[in-house]
Amino acid sequence: MSWQTYVDEHLMCETEGQHLTAAAIIGHDGSVWAQSASFPQFKPEEIAAIMKDFDEPGSLAPTGLHLAGAKYMVIQGEPGAVIRGKKGPGGVTVKKTTQALIFGIYDEPMTPGQCNMVVERLGDYLVDQGL
């Protein structure tokens, strides 16, 4: 299965009548493996800061998580595995796998829990596959 298929069929799928606003699978080095058409144009240093937070949990908390210049307040996550951010009525979930970062961006009426479920379910599957 192609990486784009994972984004299109597993991340951008309908969940309880809701959809993510944007999604992507990005390598630890910042290379884009696949993304939805709506995924924002991020900066390499933003991915580097996210990777640093996985290695040093809490490093993003003072400054926030930035993606394409948008600032998300970092909320509860799982150190070394999941970072969650909130911005107004929406937010972002980032799940780290062995080789990639899975991004899901949402806006209301999708809930944070629905976004977490979609992103983390795919991330857990990829971890199980050694990816």
CSV table of N, CA and C in Angstrom, one decimal:
chain,number,residue,atom,x,y,z
A,1,MET,N,0.9,-1.2,0.0
A,1,MET,CA,0.0,0.0,0.0
A,1,MET,C,0.9,1.2,0.0
A,2,SER,N,0.5,2.2,-0.8
A,2,SER,CA,1.3,3.5,-0.8
A,2,SER,C,1.1,4.3,0.4
A,3,TRP,N,2.1,5.2,0.7
A,3,TRP,CA,1.9,6.1,1.8
A,3,TRP,C,0.7,7.0,1.6
A,4,GLN,N,0.5,7.4,0.3
A,4,GLN,CA,-0.6,8.3,0.1
A,4,GLN,C,-2.0,7.6,0.4
A,5,THR,N,-2.0,6.3,0.2
A,5,THR,CA,-3.3,5.6,0.5
A,5,THR,C,-3.5,5.6,2.0
A,6,TYR,N,-2.5,5.5,2.8
A,6,TYR,CA,-2.6,5.6,4.3
A,6,TYR,C,-3.2,6.9,4.6
A,7,VAL,N,-2.7,8.0,4.0
A,7,VAL,CA,-3.3,9.3,4.3
A,7,VAL,C,-4.7,9.4,3.9
A,8,ASP,N,-5.0,9.0,2.6
A,8,ASP,CA,-6.3,9.2,2.0
A,8,ASP,C,-7.4,8.3,2.7
A,9,GLU,N,-7.0,7.0,2.9
A,9,GLU,CA,-8.0,6.1,3.4
A,9,GLU,C,-8.1,5.9,4.9
A,10,HIS,N,-6.9,6.2,5.6
A,10,HIS,CA,-6.9,5.9,7.0
A,10,HIS,C,-6.9,7.2,7.9
A,11,LEU,N,-6.3,8.3,7.4
A,11,LEU,CA,-6.3,9.5,8.1
A,11,LEU,C,-7.4,10.5,7.7
A,12,MET,N,-7.7,10.6,6.4
A,12,MET,CA,-8.7,11.5,6.0
A,12,MET,C,-10.1,10.9,5.9
A,13,CYS,N,-10.2,9.7,6.4
A,13,CYS,CA,-11.5,8.9,6.4
A,13,CYS,C,-12.5,9.6,7.3
A,14,GLU,N,-13.8,9.2,7.1
A,14,GLU,CA,-14.8,9.7,8.0
A,14,GLU,C,-14.8,9.0,9.3
A,15,THR,N,-14.9,9.8,10.4
A,15,THR,CA,-14.9,9.2,11.8
A,15,THR,C,-16.1,9.8,12.5
A,16,GLU,N,-17.1,9.0,12.7
A,16,GLU,CA,-18.4,9.4,13.4
A,16,GLU,C,-18.9,10.7,12.7
A,17,GLY,N,-18.9,10.7,11.4
A,17,GLY,CA,-19.4,11.8,10.6
A,17,GLY,C,-18.5,13.0,10.4
A,18,GLN,N,-17.3,12.9,11.0
A,18,GLN,CA,-16.3,14.0,10.9
A,18,GLN,C,-15.0,13.6,10.2
A,19,HIS,N,-14.3,14.6,9.7
A,19,HIS,CA,-13.1,14.4,9.0
A,19,HIS,C,-12.0,15.3,9.5
A,20,LEU,N,-10.7,14.8,9.5
A,20,LEU,CA,-9.6,15.7,9.8
A,20,LEU,C,-9.6,16.8,8.7
A,21,THR,N,-9.0,17.9,9.1
A,21,THR,CA,-8.9,19.0,8.2
A,21,THR,C,-7.7,18.8,7.2
A,22,ALA,N,-6.6,18.2,7.8
A,22,ALA,CA,-5.4,17.9,7.0
A,22,ALA,C,-4.7,16.8,7.7
A,23,ALA,N,-3.9,16.1,6.9
A,23,ALA,CA,-3.1,15.0,7.5
A,23,ALA,C,-1.8,14.8,6.7
A,24,ALA,N,-0.8,14.2,7.3
A,24,ALA,CA,0.4,13.9,6.6
A,24,ALA,C,1.2,12.8,7.3
A,25,ILE,N,2.1,12.1,6.6
A,25,ILE,CA,3.1,11.2,7.1
A,25,ILE,C,4.4,11.8,6.7
A,26,ILE,N,5.3,12.1,7.7
A,26,ILE,CA,6.5,12.8,7.4
A,26,ILE,C,7.6,12.1,8.1
A,27,GLY,N,8.7,11.8,7.3
A,27,GLY,CA,9.9,11.1,7.9
A,27,GLY,C,10.5,11.9,9.0
A,28,HIS,N,11.3,11.2,9.9
A,28,HIS,CA,11.9,11.9,11.0
A,28,HIS,C,12.9,13.0,10.5
A,29,ASP,N,13.3,12.9,9.2
A,29,ASP,CA,14.2,13.9,8.6
A,29,ASP,C,13.5,15.1,8.0
A,30,GLY,N,12.1,15.1,8.1
A,30,GLY,CA,11.3,16.2,7.6
A,30,GLY,C,10.9,16.0,6.1
A,31,SER,N,11.2,14.8,5.5
A,31,SER,CA,10.8,14.5,4.2
A,31,SER,C,9.3,14.1,4.2
A,32,VAL,N,8.6,14.6,3.2
A,32,VAL,CA,7.1,14.3,3.2
A,32,VAL,C,7.0,12.9,2.5
A,33,TRP,N,6.4,12.0,3.1
A,33,TRP,CA,6.1,10.7,2.5
A,33,TRP,C,4.7,10.7,1.8
A,34,ALA,N,3.8,11.4,2.4
A,34,ALA,CA,2.5,11.6,1.8
A,34,ALA,C,1.7,12.7,2.6
A,35,GLN,N,0.8,13.4,2.0
A,35,GLN,CA,0.0,14.4,2.7
A,35,GLN,C,-1.3,14.7,1.9
A,36,SER,N,-2.2,15.2,2.7
A,36,SER,CA,-3.5,15.6,2.1
A,36,SER,C,-3.2,16.9,1.4
A,37,ALA,N,-4.1,17.2,0.4
A,37,ALA,CA,-3.9,18.5,-0.4
A,37,ALA,C,-3.9,19.7,0.5
A,38,SER,N,-4.7,19.6,1.6
A,38,SER,CA,-4.9,20.7,2.5
A,38,SER,C,-3.8,20.9,3.6
A,39,PHE,N,-2.8,19.9,3.6
A,39,PHE,CA,-1.8,20.0,4.7
A,39,PHE,C,-0.9,21.2,4.4
A,40,PRO,N,-0.6,22.0,5.5
A,40,PRO,CA,0.1,23.3,5.3
A,40,PRO,C,1.6,23.1,5.0
A,41,GLN,N,2.2,24.1,4.3
A,41,GLN,CA,3.6,24.1,4.0
A,41,GLN,C,4.4,24.4,5.2
A,42,PHE,N,4.9,23.4,5.9
A,42,PHE,CA,5.7,23.6,7.1
A,42,PHE,C,7.1,23.9,6.8
A,43,LYS,N,7.8,24.3,7.9
A,43,LYS,CA,9.3,24.7,7.8
A,43,LYS,C,10.1,23.5,8.4
A,44,PRO,N,11.2,23.2,7.8
A,44,PRO,CA,12.1,22.1,8.4
A,44,PRO,C,12.4,22.3,9.9
A,45,GLU,N,12.6,23.5,10.3
A,45,GLU,CA,12.9,23.7,11.7
A,45,GLU,C,11.7,23.4,12.6
A,46,GLU,N,10.5,23.5,12.1
A,46,GLU,CA,9.3,23.1,12.9
A,46,GLU,C,9.3,21.6,13.1
A,47,ILE,N,9.7,20.8,12.1
A,47,ILE,CA,9.8,19.4,12.3
A,47,ILE,C,10.9,19.0,13.2
A,48,ALA,N,12.0,19.7,13.1
A,48,ALA,CA,13.2,19.5,14.0
A,48,ALA,C,12.8,19.8,15.5
A,49,ALA,N,12.0,20.8,15.7
A,49,ALA,CA,11.6,21.1,17.1
A,49,ALA,C,10.6,20.0,17.6
A,50,ILE,N,9.8,19.5,16.8
A,50,ILE,CA,8.9,18.4,17.2
A,50,ILE,C,9.7,17.2,17.5
A,51,MET,N,10.7,16.9,16.6
A,51,MET,CA,11.5,15.7,16.9
A,51,MET,C,12.3,15.9,18.2
A,52,LYS,N,12.7,17.1,18.5
A,52,LYS,CA,13.4,17.4,19.8
A,52,LYS,C,12.5,17.1,21.0
A,53,ASP,N,11.2,17.5,20.8
A,53,ASP,CA,10.3,17.3,21.9
A,53,ASP,C,10.1,15.8,22.2
A,54,PHE,N,10.1,15.0,21.2
A,54,PHE,CA,10.0,13.5,21.4
A,54,PHE,C,11.2,13.0,22.2
A,55,ASP,N,12.4,13.6,21.9
A,55,ASP,CA,13.6,13.2,22.6
A,55,ASP,C,13.7,13.8,24.0
A,56,GLU,N,13.2,15.0,24.1
A,56,GLU,CA,13.3,15.8,25.4
A,56,GLU,C,11.9,16.3,25.7
A,57,PRO,N,11.0,15.4,26.2
A,57,PRO,CA,9.6,15.8,26.4
A,57,PRO,C,9.5,17.0,27.3
A,58,GLY,N,8.6,17.9,26.8
A,58,GLY,CA,8.4,19.2,27.5
A,58,GLY,C,9.1,20.4,26.8
A,59,SER,N,10.0,20.1,25.9
A,59,SER,CA,10.8,21.2,25.3
A,59,SER,C,9.9,22.2,24.5
A,60,LEU,N,8.8,21.7,24.0
A,60,LEU,CA,7.9,22.6,23.2
A,60,LEU,C,6.9,23.3,24.1
A,61,ALA,N,6.7,22.9,25.3
A,61,ALA,CA,5.7,23.5,26.2
A,61,ALA,C,5.9,25.0,26.3
A,62,PRO,N,7.1,25.5,26.6
A,62,PRO,CA,7.2,27.0,26.7
A,62,PRO,C,6.9,27.8,25.5
A,63,THR,N,7.3,27.3,24.3
A,63,THR,CA,7.2,28.0,23.1
A,63,THR,C,5.9,27.7,22.2
A,64,GLY,N,5.4,26.5,22.5
A,64,GLY,CA,4.3,26.0,21.7
A,64,GLY,C,4.8,25.2,20.5
A,65,LEU,N,3.9,24.4,19.9
A,65,LEU,CA,4.2,23.7,18.7
A,65,LEU,C,3.9,24.5,17.5
A,66,HIS,N,4.8,24.7,16.6
A,66,HIS,CA,4.6,25.5,15.4
A,66,HIS,C,4.5,24.6,14.2
A,67,LEU,N,3.5,24.9,13.3
A,67,LEU,CA,3.4,24.2,12.1
A,67,LEU,C,2.9,25.2,11.0
A,68,ALA,N,3.7,25.4,10.0
A,68,ALA,CA,3.4,26.4,8.9
A,68,ALA,C,3.2,27.7,9.6
A,69,GLY,N,3.9,28.1,10.6
A,69,GLY,CA,3.7,29.4,11.3
A,69,GLY,C,2.6,29.5,12.3
A,70,ALA,N,1.7,28.5,12.3
A,70,ALA,CA,0.6,28.5,13.2
A,70,ALA,C,1.1,27.9,14.5
A,71,LYS,N,0.7,28.6,15.6
A,71,LYS,CA,1.2,28.2,17.0
A,71,LYS,C,0.1,27.4,17.7
A,72,TYR,N,0.4,26.2,18.1
A,72,TYR,CA,-0.5,25.4,18.9
A,72,TYR,C,0.0,25.3,20.3
A,73,MET,N,-0.9,25.5,21.3
A,73,MET,CA,-0.5,25.3,22.7
A,73,MET,C,-0.4,23.8,22.9
A,74,VAL,N,0.7,23.4,23.5
A,74,VAL,CA,1.0,21.9,23.8
A,74,VAL,C,0.1,21.5,25.0
A,75,ILE,N,-0.7,20.5,24.8
A,75,ILE,CA,-1.5,19.9,25.9
A,75,ILE,C,-1.0,18.5,26.1
A,76,GLN,N,-1.7,17.8,27.0
A,76,GLN,CA,-1.3,16.5,27.4
A,76,GLN,C,-1.0,15.6,26.2
A,77,GLY,N,0.1,14.8,26.4
A,77,GLY,CA,0.4,13.8,25.3
A,77,GLY,C,1.0,12.6,26.0
A,78,GLU,N,1.8,11.9,25.3
A,78,GLU,CA,2.5,10.7,25.9
A,78,GLU,C,4.0,10.9,25.6
A,79,PRO,N,4.8,11.2,26.6
A,79,PRO,CA,6.2,11.5,26.4
A,79,PRO,C,6.9,10.5,25.5
A,80,GLY,N,7.5,11.0,24.4
A,80,GLY,CA,8.3,10.2,23.5
A,80,GLY,C,7.4,9.5,22.4
A,81,ALA,N,6.1,9.6,22.5
A,81,ALA,CA,5.2,8.9,21.6
A,81,ALA,C,4.2,9.8,20.9
A,82,VAL,N,3.5,10.7,21.7
A,82,VAL,CA,2.4,11.5,21.1
A,82,VAL,C,2.5,13.0,21.6
A,83,ILE,N,2.4,13.9,20.7
A,83,ILE,CA,2.3,15.3,21.1
A,83,ILE,C,0.9,15.8,20.6
A,84,ARG,N,0.2,16.5,21.5
A,84,ARG,CA,-1.1,17.1,21.2
A,84,ARG,C,-1.0,18.6,21.3
A,85,GLY,N,-1.6,19.3,20.4
A,85,GLY,CA,-1.7,20.7,20.5
A,85,GLY,C,-3.1,21.3,20.2
A,86,LYS,N,-3.3,22.4,20.8
A,86,LYS,CA,-4.7,23.0,20.7
A,86,LYS,C,-4.5,24.5,20.2
A,87,LYS,N,-5.4,24.9,19.3
A,87,LYS,CA,-5.4,26.2,18.7
A,87,LYS,C,-6.8,26.6,18.4
A,88,GLY,N,-7.4,27.5,19.2
A,88,GLY,CA,-8.8,27.8,19.1
A,88,GLY,C,-9.7,26.6,19.1
A,89,PRO,N,-10.6,26.5,18.1
A,89,PRO,CA,-11.6,25.4,18.1
A,89,PRO,C,-11.0,24.1,17.5
A,90,GLY,N,-9.7,24.1,17.2
A,90,GLY,CA,-9.1,22.9,16.6
A,90,GLY,C,-7.8,22.6,17.2
A,91,GLY,N,-7.0,21.7,16.5
A,91,GLY,CA,-5.8,21.3,17.1
A,91,GLY,C,-5.0,20.4,16.2
A,92,VAL,N,-4.0,19.7,16.8
A,92,VAL,CA,-3.1,18.8,16.0
A,92,VAL,C,-2.7,17.7,17.0
A,93,THR,N,-2.6,16.5,16.4
A,93,THR,CA,-2.1,15.3,17.1
A,93,THR,C,-0.9,14.8,16.2
A,94,VAL,N,0.3,14.6,16.9
A,94,VAL,CA,1.4,14.0,16.2
A,94,VAL,C,1.8,12.8,16.9
A,95,LYS,N,1.9,11.7,16.2
A,95,LYS,CA,2.3,10.4,16.7
A,95,LYS,C,3.6,10.0,16.1
A,96,LYS,N,4.6,9.6,16.9
A,96,LYS,CA,5.9,9.2,16.4
A,96,LYS,C,5.9,7.7,16.2
A,97,THR,N,6.3,7.2,15.1
A,97,THR,CA,6.6,5.8,14.8
A,97,THR,C,8.1,5.6,14.7
A,98,THR,N,8.5,4.4,14.4
A,98,THR,CA,9.9,4.1,14.3
A,98,THR,C,10.6,5.0,13.3
A,99,GLN,N,9.9,5.3,12.1
A,99,GLN,CA,10.6,6.0,11.0
A,99,GLN,C,9.9,7.3,10.7
A,100,ALA,N,8.7,7.5,11.2
A,100,ALA,CA,7.9,8.7,10.7
A,100,ALA,C,7.1,9.4,11.8
A,101,LEU,N,6.6,10.5,11.4
A,101,LEU,CA,5.6,11.3,12.2
A,101,LEU,C,4.3,11.3,11.5
A,102,ILE,N,3.2,10.9,12.2
A,102,ILE,CA,1.9,10.9,11.7
A,102,ILE,C,1.2,12.2,12.2
A,103,PHE,N,0.7,13.1,11.3
A,103,PHE,CA,0.1,14.3,11.7
A,103,PHE,C,-1.4,14.3,11.3
A,104,GLY,N,-2.2,14.8,12.3
A,104,GLY,CA,-3.6,15.0,12.0
A,104,GLY,C,-4.0,16.4,12.5
A,105,ILE,N,-4.6,17.2,11.7
A,105,ILE,CA,-5.0,18.5,12.1
A,105,ILE,C,-6.6,18.5,12.0
A,106,TYR,N,-7.2,19.1,13.0
A,106,TYR,CA,-8.7,19.1,13.0
A,106,TYR,C,-9.2,20.4,13.4
A,107,ASP,N,-10.5,20.6,13.1
A,107,ASP,CA,-11.3,21.8,13.5
A,107,ASP,C,-12.6,21.2,14.0
A,108,GLU,N,-13.3,22.0,14.8
A,108,GLU,CA,-14.7,21.6,15.2
A,108,GLU,C,-15.5,21.5,14.0
A,109,PRO,N,-16.5,20.6,13.9
A,109,PRO,CA,-17.0,19.9,15.1
A,109,PRO,C,-16.3,18.6,15.4
A,110,MET,N,-15.2,18.2,14.7
A,110,MET,CA,-14.4,17.1,15.2
A,110,MET,C,-13.8,17.4,16.5
A,111,THR,N,-13.8,16.4,17.4
A,111,THR,CA,-13.3,16.5,18.7
A,111,THR,C,-11.8,16.1,18.8
A,112,PRO,N,-11.1,16.6,19.9
A,112,PRO,CA,-9.7,16.2,20.0
A,112,PRO,C,-9.6,14.7,20.1
A,113,GLY,N,-10.5,14.1,20.9
A,113,GLY,CA,-10.5,12.6,21.0
A,113,GLY,C,-10.6,11.8,19.7
A,114,GLN,N,-11.5,12.3,18.8
A,114,GLN,CA,-11.6,11.7,17.5
A,114,GLN,C,-10.4,11.8,16.7
A,115,CYS,N,-9.7,13.0,16.7
A,115,CYS,CA,-8.4,13.2,16.0
A,115,CYS,C,-7.4,12.2,16.6
A,116,ASN,N,-7.3,12.2,17.9
A,116,ASN,CA,-6.3,11.3,18.6
A,116,ASN,C,-6.5,9.9,18.1
A,117,MET,N,-7.8,9.4,18.1
A,117,MET,CA,-8.0,8.0,17.8
A,117,MET,C,-7.6,7.7,16.4
A,118,VAL,N,-7.9,8.6,15.4
A,118,VAL,CA,-7.5,8.4,14.0
A,118,VAL,C,-6.0,8.3,13.8
A,119,VAL,N,-5.3,9.3,14.4
A,119,VAL,CA,-3.9,9.4,14.2
A,119,VAL,C,-3.1,8.3,15.0
A,120,GLU,N,-3.5,8.1,16.2
A,120,GLU,CA,-2.8,7.1,17.0
A,120,GLU,C,-3.1,5.7,16.6
A,121,ARG,N,-4.3,5.4,16.1
A,121,ARG,CA,-4.6,4.0,15.6
A,121,ARG,C,-3.6,3.7,14.4
A,122,LEU,N,-3.5,4.6,13.5
A,122,LEU,CA,-2.6,4.4,12.3
A,122,LEU,C,-1.2,4.3,12.8
A,123,GLY,N,-0.8,5.2,13.7
A,123,GLY,CA,0.6,5.2,14.3
A,123,GLY,C,0.9,3.9,15.0
A,124,ASP,N,0.0,3.4,15.8
A,124,ASP,CA,0.2,2.1,16.5
A,124,ASP,C,0.4,1.0,15.5
A,125,TYR,N,-0.5,1.0,14.4
A,125,TYR,CA,-0.4,-0.1,13.4
A,125,TYR,C,1.0,0.0,12.7
A,126,LEU,N,1.5,1.2,12.4
A,126,LEU,CA,2.8,1.3,11.7
A,126,LEU,C,3.9,0.8,12.6
A,127,VAL,N,3.8,1.2,13.9
A,127,VAL,CA,4.8,0.7,14.9
A,127,VAL,C,4.8,-0.8,14.9
A,128,ASP,N,3.6,-1.4,15.0
A,128,ASP,CA,3.5,-2.9,15.0
A,128,ASP,C,4.2,-3.5,13.7
A,129,GLN,N,4.1,-2.7,12.6
A,129,GLN,CA,4.7,-3.2,11.3
A,129,GLN,C,6.2,-2.9,11.2
A,130,GLY,N,6.8,-2.3,12.3
A,130,GLY,CA,8.2,-2.0,12.3
A,130,GLY,C,8.5,-0.7,11.5
A,131,LEU,N,7.5,0.1,11.2
A,131,LEU,CA,7.7,1.3,10.4
A,131,LEU,C,7.6,2.5,11.4
